[in-house]
Short mmCIF file of C-alpha atoms (C1' of nucleotides) and ligand atoms in Angstrom, two decimals:
data_model
loop_
_atom_site.label_atom_id
_atom_site.label_comp_id
_atom_site.label_asym_id
_atom_site.label_seq_id
_atom_site.Cartn_x
_atom_site.Cartn_y
_atom_site.Cartn_z
CA UNK C 1 0.09 -49.19 -64.05
CA UNK C 2 -1.12 -51.52 -61.32
CA UNK C 3 -4.69 -52.69 -61.62
CA UNK C 4 -7.17 -51.44 -59.06
CA UNK C 5 -7.29 -54.75 -57.25
CA UNK C 6 -3.55 -54.72 -56.64
CA UNK C 7 -3.76 -51.15 -55.40
CA UNK C 8 -6.48 -52.06 -52.95
CA UNK C 9 -4.79 -55.23 -51.71
CA UNK C 10 -1.53 -53.40 -51.13
CA UNK C 11 -3.33 -50.56 -49.41
CA UNK C 12 -5.07 -52.99 -47.09
CA UNK C 13 -1.87 -54.90 -46.34
CA UNK C 14 -0.11 -51.67 -45.45
CA UNK C 15 -2.79 -51.03 -42.89
CA UNK C 16 -2.93 -54.56 -41.51
CA UNK C 17 -6.37 -55.03 -43.02
CA UNK C 18 -7.74 -57.98 -44.95
CA UNK C 19 -8.93 -58.33 -48.53
CA UNK C 20 -12.19 -60.08 -47.74
CA UNK C 21 -14.97 -61.50 -49.84
CA UNK C 22 -17.23 -58.50 -49.19
CA UNK C 23 -14.51 -56.01 -49.96
CA UNK C 24 -13.80 -57.76 -53.23
CA UNK C 25 -17.48 -57.68 -54.20
CA UNK C 26 -17.65 -53.97 -53.49
CA UNK C 27 -14.44 -53.23 -55.36
CA UNK C 28 -15.65 -55.12 -58.41
CA UNK C 29 -18.95 -53.29 -58.48
CA UNK C 30 -17.26 -49.92 -58.06
CA UNK C 31 -14.99 -50.53 -61.04
CA UNK C 32 -17.74 -52.12 -63.06
CA UNK C 33 -19.92 -49.03 -62.71
CA UNK C 34 -19.20 -46.14 -64.99
CA UNK C 35 -21.63 -43.61 -63.64
CA UNK C 36 -21.79 -41.76 -60.36
CA UNK C 37 -23.47 -43.75 -57.63
CA UNK C 38 -24.46 -43.36 -54.00
CA UNK C 39 -24.02 -45.71 -51.06
CA UNK C 40 -27.53 -47.07 -51.31
CA UNK C 41 -27.12 -48.02 -54.97
CA UNK C 42 -23.85 -49.69 -54.17
CA UNK C 43 -25.53 -51.58 -51.35
CA UNK C 44 -28.36 -52.74 -53.62
CA UNK C 45 -25.92 -54.01 -56.22
CA UNK C 46 -23.78 -55.72 -53.61
CA UNK C 47 -26.86 -57.38 -52.18
CA UNK C 48 -27.49 -58.97 -55.54
CA UNK C 49 -24.12 -60.68 -55.25
CA UNK C 50 -24.58 -61.91 -51.73
CA UNK C 51 -27.18 -61.64 -49.04
CA UNK C 52 -24.35 -61.47 -46.51
CA UNK C 53 -23.74 -57.79 -47.08
CA UNK C 54 -24.83 -54.99 -44.80
CA UNK C 55 -25.12 -51.27 -45.25
CA UNK C 56 -22.51 -50.90 -42.53
CA UNK C 57 -19.98 -52.81 -44.58
CA UNK C 58 -20.68 -50.70 -47.63
CA UNK C 59 -20.39 -47.50 -45.63
CA UNK C 60 -17.20 -48.77 -44.02
CA UNK C 61 -15.61 -49.82 -47.30
CA UNK C 62 -16.23 -46.57 -49.15
CA UNK C 63 -13.74 -44.51 -47.10
CA UNK C 64 -11.16 -47.28 -47.48
CA UNK C 65 -11.46 -47.08 -51.25
CA UNK C 66 -11.19 -43.31 -51.05
CA UNK C 67 -8.10 -43.43 -48.90
CA UNK C 68 -6.58 -45.94 -51.30
CA UNK C 69 -6.97 -43.35 -54.04
CA UNK C 70 -9.42 -45.50 -55.96
CA UNK C 71 -12.67 -43.71 -55.27
CA UNK C 72 -13.68 -40.12 -54.79
CA UNK C 73 -16.66 -38.33 -53.43
CA UNK C 74 -18.29 -36.62 -56.37
CA UNK C 75 -21.25 -34.27 -56.71
CA UNK C 76 -23.54 -34.32 -53.68
CA UNK C 77 -27.05 -34.85 -54.92
CA UNK C 78 -30.41 -34.76 -53.11
CA UNK C 79 -28.76 -34.90 -49.69
CA UNK C 80 -26.70 -37.92 -50.58
CA UNK C 81 -23.02 -38.28 -51.20
CA UNK C 82 -22.25 -39.71 -54.59
CA UNK C 83 -19.03 -41.36 -55.67
CA UNK C 84 -17.07 -42.36 -58.72
CA UNK C 85 -13.99 -44.48 -59.21
CA UNK C 86 -11.06 -42.32 -60.21
CA UNK C 87 -8.12 -44.70 -60.52
CA UNK C 88 -6.89 -44.60 -64.09
CA UNK C 89 -9.32 -41.87 -65.10
CA UNK C 90 -8.43 -38.31 -66.07
CA UNK C 91 -9.60 -35.52 -63.79
CA UNK C 92 -12.67 -33.74 -65.06
CA UNK C 93 -15.07 -30.91 -64.46
CA UNK C 94 -18.67 -31.65 -63.50
CA UNK C 95 -21.28 -29.42 -65.07
CA UNK C 96 -24.42 -29.96 -63.02
CA UNK C 97 -27.75 -28.84 -64.46
CA UNK C 98 -30.13 -27.63 -61.75
CA UNK C 99 -33.15 -28.21 -63.94
CA UNK C 100 -32.81 -31.69 -65.39
CA UNK C 101 -30.13 -33.00 -63.04
CA UNK C 102 -27.78 -33.95 -65.85
CA UNK C 103 -24.10 -34.11 -65.01
CA UNK C 104 -21.85 -33.37 -67.96
CA UNK C 105 -18.14 -34.06 -67.72
CA UNK C 106 -15.32 -32.30 -69.50
CA UNK C 107 -11.61 -32.71 -69.25
CA UNK C 108 -9.68 -30.71 -66.67
CA UNK C 109 -6.28 -30.92 -68.33
CA UNK C 110 -6.04 -27.28 -69.37
CA UNK C 111 -6.92 -26.05 -65.92
CA UNK C 112 -4.48 -28.43 -64.26
CA UNK C 113 -1.45 -26.52 -65.50
CA UNK C 114 -2.62 -23.34 -63.78
CA UNK C 115 -3.60 -25.32 -60.74
CA UNK C 116 -0.26 -27.03 -60.29
CA UNK C 117 1.51 -23.72 -60.46
CA UNK C 118 -0.81 -22.33 -57.81
CA UNK C 119 -0.37 -25.38 -55.59
CA UNK C 120 3.38 -24.96 -55.77
CA UNK C 121 3.12 -21.28 -54.90
CA UNK C 122 1.14 -21.88 -51.70
CA UNK C 123 2.89 -25.16 -50.85
CA UNK C 124 -0.23 -27.27 -51.02
CA UNK C 125 -0.03 -30.96 -51.90
CA UNK C 126 -3.29 -31.81 -53.62
CA UNK C 127 -4.90 -35.23 -53.38
CA UNK C 128 -8.38 -34.62 -54.73
CA UNK C 129 -9.84 -32.11 -57.11
CA UNK C 130 -13.52 -31.27 -57.01
CA UNK C 131 -14.54 -28.87 -59.69
CA UNK C 132 -18.28 -28.50 -60.04
CA UNK C 133 -20.06 -25.92 -62.07
CA UNK C 134 -23.74 -25.50 -61.31
CA UNK C 135 -26.13 -23.99 -63.81
CA UNK C 136 -28.23 -24.88 -66.84
CA UNK C 137 -27.29 -27.28 -69.61
CA UNK C 138 -27.74 -26.23 -73.25
CA UNK C 139 -31.12 -27.92 -73.35
CA UNK C 140 -32.54 -26.43 -70.17
CA UNK C 141 -30.93 -23.03 -70.65
CA UNK C 142 -33.03 -22.34 -73.72
CA UNK C 143 -36.27 -23.07 -71.93
CA UNK C 144 -36.04 -20.34 -69.27
CA UNK C 145 -39.82 -19.70 -69.08
CA UNK C 146 -42.53 -22.34 -69.01
CA UNK H 1 -23.65 -2.21 -58.50
CA UNK H 2 -26.75 -2.67 -56.39
CA UNK H 3 -26.19 -3.34 -52.73
CA UNK H 4 -27.09 -6.74 -51.41
CA UNK H 5 -30.19 -5.51 -49.64
CA UNK H 6 -31.62 -4.13 -52.87
CA UNK H 7 -30.86 -7.37 -54.65
CA UNK H 8 -32.66 -9.36 -51.99
CA UNK H 9 -35.68 -7.05 -51.83
CA UNK H 10 -36.09 -7.12 -55.58
CA UNK H 11 -35.67 -10.88 -55.65
CA UNK H 12 -38.37 -11.27 -53.01
CA UNK H 13 -40.73 -8.89 -54.77
CA UNK H 14 -40.32 -10.80 -57.99
CA UNK H 15 -41.47 -13.89 -56.16
CA UNK H 16 -44.31 -12.26 -54.27
CA UNK H 17 -42.42 -12.71 -51.01
CA UNK H 18 -41.92 -10.22 -48.21
CA UNK H 19 -38.83 -8.55 -46.85
CA UNK H 20 -39.50 -9.31 -43.21
CA UNK H 21 -37.73 -8.42 -40.00
CA UNK H 22 -36.25 -11.92 -39.69
CA UNK H 23 -35.05 -11.98 -43.26
CA UNK H 24 -33.38 -8.63 -42.78
CA UNK H 25 -31.61 -9.85 -39.64
CA UNK H 26 -30.32 -12.90 -41.46
CA UNK H 27 -29.21 -10.91 -44.49
CA UNK H 28 -27.30 -8.47 -42.30
CA UNK H 29 -25.51 -11.24 -40.46
CA UNK H 30 -24.63 -13.04 -43.68
CA UNK H 31 -23.00 -9.93 -45.13
CA UNK H 32 -21.40 -8.97 -41.83
CA UNK H 33 -19.64 -12.33 -41.63
CA UNK H 34 -16.50 -12.79 -43.64
CA UNK H 35 -15.77 -16.43 -42.98
CA UNK H 36 -17.58 -19.58 -43.99
CA UNK H 37 -20.42 -20.47 -41.66
CA UNK H 38 -23.02 -23.17 -41.21
CA UNK H 39 -26.74 -22.94 -40.52
CA UNK H 40 -26.31 -23.47 -36.79
CA UNK H 41 -23.81 -20.63 -36.46
CA UNK H 42 -26.12 -18.38 -38.41
CA UNK H 43 -28.97 -19.38 -36.14
CA UNK H 44 -26.93 -18.64 -33.01
CA UNK H 45 -25.99 -15.20 -34.28
CA UNK H 46 -29.54 -14.44 -35.34
CA UNK H 47 -30.79 -15.50 -31.91
CA UNK H 48 -28.60 -12.83 -30.36
CA UNK H 49 -30.53 -10.26 -32.37
CA UNK H 50 -33.96 -11.52 -31.51
CA UNK H 51 -35.44 -14.37 -29.59
CA UNK H 52 -38.16 -14.56 -32.22
CA UNK H 53 -36.05 -16.55 -34.63
CA UNK H 54 -36.30 -20.26 -35.26
CA UNK H 55 -34.03 -22.75 -36.94
CA UNK H 56 -36.79 -23.30 -39.48
CA UNK H 57 -36.63 -19.67 -40.55
CA UNK H 58 -32.87 -19.79 -40.91
CA UNK H 59 -33.05 -22.99 -42.93
CA UNK H 60 -35.81 -21.50 -45.05
CA UNK H 61 -33.98 -18.24 -45.69
CA UNK H 62 -30.68 -19.78 -46.78
CA UNK H 63 -32.02 -21.17 -50.08
CA UNK H 64 -33.69 -17.85 -50.81
CA UNK H 65 -30.38 -16.05 -50.45
CA UNK H 66 -28.76 -18.67 -52.67
CA UNK H 67 -31.38 -18.33 -55.36
CA UNK H 68 -31.01 -14.57 -55.21
CA UNK H 69 -27.34 -15.04 -56.08
CA UNK H 70 -26.17 -13.62 -52.77
CA UNK H 71 -25.07 -16.76 -50.99
CA UNK H 72 -23.44 -19.98 -52.03
CA UNK H 73 -22.97 -23.37 -50.52
CA UNK H 74 -19.28 -23.70 -49.87
CA UNK H 75 -17.11 -26.54 -48.58
CA UNK H 76 -19.07 -29.24 -46.78
CA UNK H 77 -17.45 -29.82 -43.44
CA UNK H 78 -18.10 -32.43 -40.74
CA UNK H 79 -21.40 -33.46 -42.26
CA UNK H 80 -22.68 -29.90 -42.37
CA UNK H 81 -23.25 -27.58 -45.26
CA UNK H 82 -21.31 -24.36 -44.97
CA UNK H 83 -21.99 -21.14 -46.78
CA UNK H 84 -20.43 -17.86 -47.78
CA UNK H 85 -21.82 -14.69 -49.25
CA UNK H 86 -20.64 -14.27 -52.81
CA UNK H 87 -22.30 -11.11 -54.06
CA UNK H 88 -19.57 -8.64 -54.96
CA UNK H 89 -16.78 -11.11 -54.26
CA UNK H 90 -14.42 -12.63 -56.79
CA UNK H 91 -14.69 -16.35 -57.41
CA UNK H 92 -11.99 -18.35 -55.69
CA UNK H 93 -10.55 -21.80 -55.21
CA UNK H 94 -10.81 -23.50 -51.82
CA UNK H 95 -7.77 -25.47 -50.74
CA UNK H 96 -8.98 -27.70 -47.92
CA UNK H 97 -6.41 -29.31 -45.64
CA UNK H 98 -7.51 -32.75 -44.45
CA UNK H 99 -5.18 -32.61 -41.45
CA UNK H 100 -5.74 -29.24 -39.79
CA UNK H 101 -9.00 -28.33 -41.49
CA UNK H 102 -7.67 -25.03 -42.80
CA UNK H 103 -9.38 -23.60 -45.86
CA UNK H 104 -7.09 -21.45 -47.97
CA UNK H 105 -8.56 -19.32 -50.74
CA UNK H 106 -6.90 -18.23 -53.95
CA UNK H 107 -8.25 -16.31 -56.88
CA UNK H 108 -9.90 -18.17 -59.72
CA UNK H 109 -9.46 -15.50 -62.38
CA UNK H 110 -6.89 -17.34 -64.47
CA UNK H 111 -8.99 -20.47 -64.60
CA UNK H 112 -12.13 -18.54 -65.46
CA UNK H 113 -10.93 -17.74 -68.95
CA UNK H 114 -10.56 -21.42 -69.80
CA UNK H 115 -13.82 -22.18 -68.08
CA UNK H 116 -15.85 -19.59 -70.00
CA UNK H 117 -14.57 -20.95 -73.26
CA UNK H 118 -15.54 -24.46 -72.23
CA UNK H 119 -18.99 -23.32 -71.07
CA UNK H 120 -19.57 -21.70 -74.44
CA UNK H 121 -18.46 -24.83 -76.25
CA UNK H 122 -20.95 -27.09 -74.46
CA UNK H 123 -23.66 -24.43 -74.21
CA UNK H 124 -23.77 -24.39 -70.42
CA UNK H 125 -24.85 -21.26 -68.57
CA UNK H 126 -22.99 -21.33 -65.26
CA UNK H 127 -24.44 -19.86 -62.09
CA UNK H 128 -22.16 -21.23 -59.40
CA UNK H 129 -18.59 -22.41 -59.38
CA UNK H 130 -17.36 -24.80 -56.75
CA UNK H 131 -13.70 -25.52 -57.02
CA UNK H 132 -12.29 -27.37 -54.05
CA UNK H 133 -8.89 -28.94 -53.83
CA UNK H 134 -8.43 -31.40 -50.98
CA UNK H 135 -4.99 -32.25 -49.65
CA UNK H 136 -2.40 -30.99 -47.20
CA UNK H 137 -1.44 -27.39 -46.54
CA UNK H 138 2.24 -26.39 -46.52
CA UNK H 139 2.34 -26.77 -42.76
CA UNK H 140 0.73 -30.21 -42.55
CA UNK H 141 2.40 -31.51 -45.69
CA UNK H 142 5.83 -31.33 -44.11
CA UNK H 143 4.77 -33.37 -41.08
CA UNK H 144 3.79 -36.58 -42.94
CA UNK H 145 4.86 -38.96 -40.12
CA UNK H 146 4.19 -38.51 -36.42
"C1'" DA O 1 -5.27 -79.89 -38.25
"C1'" DT O 2 -5.74 -77.04 -34.03
"C1'" DA O 3 -5.06 -72.99 -31.40
"C1'" DT O 4 -4.63 -68.11 -30.85
"C1'" DA O 5 -5.04 -63.38 -31.88
"C1'" DA O 6 -6.87 -59.91 -34.53
"C1'" DA O 7 -9.88 -58.05 -38.04
"C1'" DT O 8 -14.56 -58.19 -39.96
"C1'" DT O 9 -19.28 -58.59 -40.09
"C1'" DG O 10 -24.52 -57.86 -39.67
"C1'" DC O 11 -27.90 -56.16 -36.98
"C1'" DG O 12 -30.24 -52.63 -35.27
"C1'" DA O 13 -29.97 -48.70 -32.25
"C1'" DC O 14 -28.51 -44.20 -32.55
"C1'" DT O 15 -27.17 -39.34 -34.13
"C1'" DC O 16 -28.25 -35.11 -35.83
"C1'" DA O 17 -28.61 -31.98 -39.93
"C1'" DA O 18 -32.28 -30.78 -42.46
"C1'" DT O 19 -37.24 -30.80 -43.56
"C1'" DC O 20 -42.02 -30.66 -42.74
"C1'" DT O 21 -46.70 -29.71 -40.43
"C1'" DC O 22 -49.79 -26.67 -38.82
"C1'" DA O 23 -52.03 -23.27 -36.13
"C1'" DA O 24 -50.97 -18.59 -34.79
"C1'" DT O 25 -49.22 -14.22 -36.46
"C1'" DA O 26 -47.48 -10.67 -39.45
"C1'" DT O 27 -47.79 -8.13 -43.71
"C1'" DA O 28 -49.50 -5.89 -47.94
"C1'" DT O 29 -53.21 -3.86 -50.40
"C1'" DG O 30 -57.32 -1.49 -51.08
"C1'" DC Q 1 -60.68 -1.63 -41.17
"C1'" DA Q 2 -61.14 -6.07 -43.91
"C1'" DT Q 3 -59.35 -9.54 -46.70
"C1'" DA Q 4 -56.05 -12.39 -48.68
"C1'" DT Q 5 -51.66 -14.20 -48.52
"C1'" DA Q 6 -47.09 -15.00 -46.70
"C1'" DT Q 7 -44.42 -15.99 -42.56
"C1'" DT Q 8 -43.38 -17.79 -38.34
"C1'" DG Q 9 -41.93 -20.92 -34.20
"C1'" DA Q 10 -42.43 -25.18 -31.96
"C1'" DG Q 11 -41.74 -29.48 -32.19
"C1'" DA Q 12 -42.40 -33.85 -34.83
"C1'" DT Q 13 -40.36 -36.33 -38.51
"C1'" DT Q 14 -37.10 -37.94 -41.90
"C1'" DG Q 15 -33.21 -40.27 -43.44
"C1'" DA Q 16 -28.22 -40.53 -44.55
"C1'" DG Q 17 -24.63 -41.90 -42.15
"C1'" DT Q 18 -22.40 -43.84 -37.73
"C1'" DC Q 19 -21.59 -46.85 -33.91
"C1'" DG Q 20 -21.50 -50.74 -30.33
"C1'" DC Q 21 -21.24 -55.31 -29.79
"C1'" DA Q 22 -21.37 -60.27 -29.95
"C1'" DA Q 23 -20.75 -63.71 -33.48
"C1'" DT Q 24 -17.86 -65.00 -37.31
"C1'" DT Q 25 -14.07 -65.02 -40.45
"C1'" DT Q 26 -9.31 -64.72 -41.52
"C1'" DA Q 27 -4.29 -65.03 -40.99
"C1'" DT Q 28 -0.56 -66.96 -38.72
"C1'" DA Q 29 1.79 -69.97 -35.66
"C1'" DT Q 30 2.27 -74.30 -33.59
MN1 LIG M 201 -17.39 -37.70 -62.73
MN1 LIG M 202 -14.68 -19.09 -49.75
ZN1 LIG M 203 -30.53 -29.66 -67.99
ZN1 LIG M 204 -3.11 -28.19 -42.63
#
DNA sequence: ATATAAATTGCGACTCAATCTCAATATATG
DNA sequence: CATATATTGAGATTGAGTCGCAATTTATAT
């Protein structure tokens, strides 16, 4: 399996785009982070690497990473898009607790079998899977009243 | 099964809120519509019923309907939240085509079995399910190059 | 190295969905 | 009717995300 940098470089080349210093910084942060993050967090981290980094560049790089199959929009939280790197990671379900905000992840493998069959049936070629379940985690579910 | 109006009235009562003329208009539109819609569309339709209807009221009523279990945020499209009434409707997967924008729906019943088991295992009480698959529909998938 | 063409960048203005403020109005209850 | 409380519309405000543009960087060719 190619590493994420190779994937990105090849993606950029195929589009006639350049693997620049700023894009490298962003890529490294994205694959160094192992939680969900939003654009602002990514910007803050990138700013620590170099002062020559603007929000615009961050916002412009995110869709490139998504189109390269490296990043994916995840759970939308408090009116912000959040993201997570997906390259080399198994697909998973997000269980989002509406009380404490926790996001639990569980494997999606079992569901994938059913899903692939369904995709074949309707002739759909799937790129991204977003499976979010909203409710209460085990901790918050037992509280109920306060 | 209670009708949606009863559900809403009881929900409002339980909160010490009132079943007003505007809320009734919005509820009726929401359950008269059978496609996904956004707040602006709902506002436009509500305006046809009465001029005494503001965007603020529409935006304020939507979360009430969601909390009552009648409405659910659906696929987010062109930077807008879209919604669909869910009360009395089976859960379904959304297959979103990135080329033509089509949203195909298929039943989620088969997946639900696996999901319920998983929910039990991690002690999560699920309220909403959002299962979106992004990719290309059968029509757009065969185009590829242009 | 120098020249040329093309892509990238930061800055800050801009967009626009969604939220908030607040005074006027509607509603429920007794 | 009187009182208390919830609702409402208008328009201001917020803020995530986008865009235009001139300056800069990068790749490639001479
Ligand atoms: Mn995740
Ligand atoms: Mn639907
Ligand atoms: Zn929780
Ligand atoms: Zn399509």
